[in-house]
mmCIF file of C-alpha atoms in Angstrom:
data_model
loop_
_atom_site.group_PDB
_atom_site.id
_atom_site.type_symbol
_atom_site.label_atom_id
_atom_site.label_comp_id
_atom_site.label_asym_id
_atom_site.label_seq_id
_atom_site.Cartn_x
_atom_site.Cartn_y
_atom_site.Cartn_z
ATOM 1 C CA MET W 19 -44.087 -16.699 25.918
ATOM 2 C CA GLU W 20 -41.364 -14.542 24.362
ATOM 3 C CA GLN W 21 -39.969 -15.046 20.910
ATOM 4 C CA GLY W 22 -36.930 -17.359 20.783
ATOM 5 C CA GLN W 23 -37.704 -19.327 23.935
ATOM 6 C CA ALA W 24 -37.977 -23.102 23.879
ATOM 7 C CA VAL W 25 -41.339 -24.537 24.790
ATOM 8 C CA VAL W 26 -41.326 -27.383 27.289
ATOM 9 C CA GLY W 27 -44.344 -29.417 28.286
ATOM 10 C CA LYS W 28 -47.830 -29.780 26.823
ATOM 11 C CA ASP W 29 -47.658 -26.698 24.583
ATOM 12 C CA TYR W 30 -44.704 -28.045 22.560
ATOM 13 C CA ASP W 31 -45.306 -28.285 18.813
ATOM 14 C CA ALA W 32 -42.691 -30.142 16.705
ATOM 15 C CA ARG W 33 -43.255 -27.794 13.778
ATOM 16 C CA GLN W 34 -42.310 -24.705 15.800
ATOM 17 C CA PRO W 35 -38.597 -23.804 15.648
ATOM 18 C CA LEU W 36 -36.879 -23.658 19.010
ATOM 19 C CA ILE W 37 -34.848 -20.612 18.043
ATOM 20 C CA SER W 38 -36.196 -18.018 15.681
ATOM 21 C CA VAL W 39 -33.968 -15.795 13.601
ATOM 22 C CA ALA W 40 -34.570 -12.075 13.685
ATOM 23 C CA GLU W 41 -36.114 -11.000 10.412
ATOM 24 C CA ASP W 42 -34.357 -7.657 10.323
ATOM 25 C CA TYR W 43 -30.806 -9.018 10.556
ATOM 26 C CA HIS W 44 -28.477 -6.753 8.540
ATOM 27 C CA GLY W 45 -25.128 -8.339 9.304
ATOM 28 C CA GLY W 46 -22.149 -6.767 10.948
ATOM 29 C CA ILE W 47 -19.016 -5.132 9.657
ATOM 30 C CA PHE W 48 -17.068 -8.383 10.044
ATOM 31 C CA ASP W 49 -19.500 -10.493 8.037
ATOM 32 C CA LYS W 50 -18.084 -9.328 4.720
ATOM 33 C CA PRO W 51 -14.987 -11.176 3.522
ATOM 34 C CA LEU W 52 -11.572 -9.546 3.587
ATOM 35 C CA PRO W 53 -10.069 -8.302 0.321
ATOM 36 C CA CYS W 54 -7.271 -10.178 -1.477
ATOM 37 C CA PHE W 55 -8.845 -13.637 -1.669
ATOM 38 C CA GLY W 56 -10.224 -13.450 1.863
ATOM 39 C CA CYS W 57 -6.902 -13.283 3.692
ATOM 40 C CA GLY W 58 -6.635 -9.500 3.916
ATOM 41 C CA ILE W 59 -4.156 -6.996 2.551
ATOM 42 C CA GLY W 60 -1.668 -7.579 5.376
ATOM 43 C CA TRP W 61 -1.311 -11.340 5.024
ATOM 44 C CA PHE W 62 -1.453 -11.094 1.234
ATOM 45 C CA SER W 63 1.407 -8.559 1.328
ATOM 46 C CA PHE W 64 3.294 -10.754 3.775
ATOM 47 C CA LEU W 65 3.111 -13.798 1.497
ATOM 48 C CA LEU W 66 3.747 -11.861 -1.697
ATOM 49 C CA GLY W 67 6.676 -10.094 -0.002
ATOM 50 C CA PHE W 68 8.801 -13.226 -0.248
ATOM 51 C CA VAL W 69 8.749 -12.707 -4.015
ATOM 52 C CA PHE W 70 8.447 -8.887 -4.066
ATOM 53 C CA PRO W 71 9.905 -7.484 -0.802
ATOM 54 C CA LEU W 72 8.544 -4.027 -1.560
ATOM 55 C CA MET W 73 5.107 -5.371 -0.611
ATOM 56 C CA TRP W 74 6.322 -5.597 3.011
ATOM 57 C CA TYR W 75 7.156 -1.903 2.961
ATOM 58 C CA TYR W 76 3.770 -1.082 1.447
ATOM 59 C CA ALA W 77 2.042 -2.987 4.245
ATOM 60 C CA THR W 78 4.289 -1.256 6.805
ATOM 61 C CA ILE W 79 3.099 2.124 5.549
ATOM 62 C CA LEU W 80 -0.499 0.919 5.876
ATOM 63 C CA TYR W 81 0.204 -0.361 9.399
ATOM 64 C CA PHE W 82 1.718 2.888 10.626
ATOM 65 C CA GLY W 83 -1.037 4.798 8.833
ATOM 66 C CA ASN W 84 -3.586 2.992 11.041
ATOM 67 C CA TYR W 85 -5.267 1.270 8.106
ATOM 68 C CA TYR W 86 -6.331 -1.498 10.487
ATOM 69 C CA ARG W 87 -8.807 0.866 12.172
ATOM 70 C CA LYS W 88 -11.122 0.295 9.204
ATOM 71 C CA ASP W 89 -11.069 -3.431 9.901
ATOM 72 C CA PRO W 90 -9.232 -4.755 12.981
ATOM 73 C CA ARG W 91 -8.850 -8.164 11.333
ATOM 74 C CA GLU W 92 -6.113 -6.607 9.177
ATOM 75 C CA ARG W 93 -3.870 -5.710 12.127
ATOM 76 C CA ALA W 94 -2.033 -9.033 12.536
ATOM 77 C CA GLY W 95 -1.129 -9.352 8.863
ATOM 78 C CA LEU W 96 0.034 -5.758 8.618
ATOM 79 C CA ALA W 97 2.154 -6.176 11.760
ATOM 80 C CA ALA W 98 3.713 -9.360 10.369
ATOM 81 C CA SER W 99 4.581 -7.505 7.181
ATOM 82 C CA ALA W 100 6.131 -4.661 9.185
ATOM 83 C CA ILE W 101 8.307 -7.142 11.090
ATOM 84 C CA ALA W 102 9.309 -8.839 7.829
ATOM 85 C CA ALA W 103 10.263 -5.435 6.383
ATOM 86 C CA LEU W 104 12.415 -4.735 9.449
ATOM 87 C CA VAL W 105 14.178 -8.105 9.177
ATOM 88 C CA CYS W 106 14.684 -7.592 5.440
ATOM 89 C CA SER W 107 16.208 -4.149 6.051
ATOM 90 C CA VAL W 108 18.599 -5.495 8.681
ATOM 91 C CA VAL W 109 19.708 -8.346 6.404
ATOM 92 C CA VAL W 110 20.281 -5.963 3.493
ATOM 93 C CA LEU W 111 22.284 -3.551 5.684
ATOM 94 C CA ILE W 112 24.453 -6.361 7.065
ATOM 95 C CA THR W 113 25.009 -7.709 3.547
ATOM 96 C CA ILE W 114 26.006 -4.287 2.226
ATOM 97 C CA ALA W 115 28.306 -3.699 5.204
ATOM 98 C CA ALA W 116 29.956 -7.087 4.707
ATOM 99 C CA LEU W 117 30.537 -6.408 1.008
ATOM 100 C CA LEU W 118 31.984 -2.934 1.558
ATOM 101 C CA PHE W 119 34.261 -3.705 4.486
#
């Protein structure tokens, strides 16, 4: 019988676990929590950008600098911040154009 297999029949012992956990488990890269309260730099910058819009531009620089290659879980938040920075830039340009002309 191999380790981790369930025993069926006469040889079954209730004290034996059906699934054994590998003793040398080290954890993967994605087992550690993300920085910034667990939501990642991208989403943290996205949320904080509504108060400080420069955070969107900071996250945009990280996005185009391929920061998400360190941890792919960051990609969505950084992309959302880049889109928010684009929308903010367009709104500011339209506002300035409307005030000047």
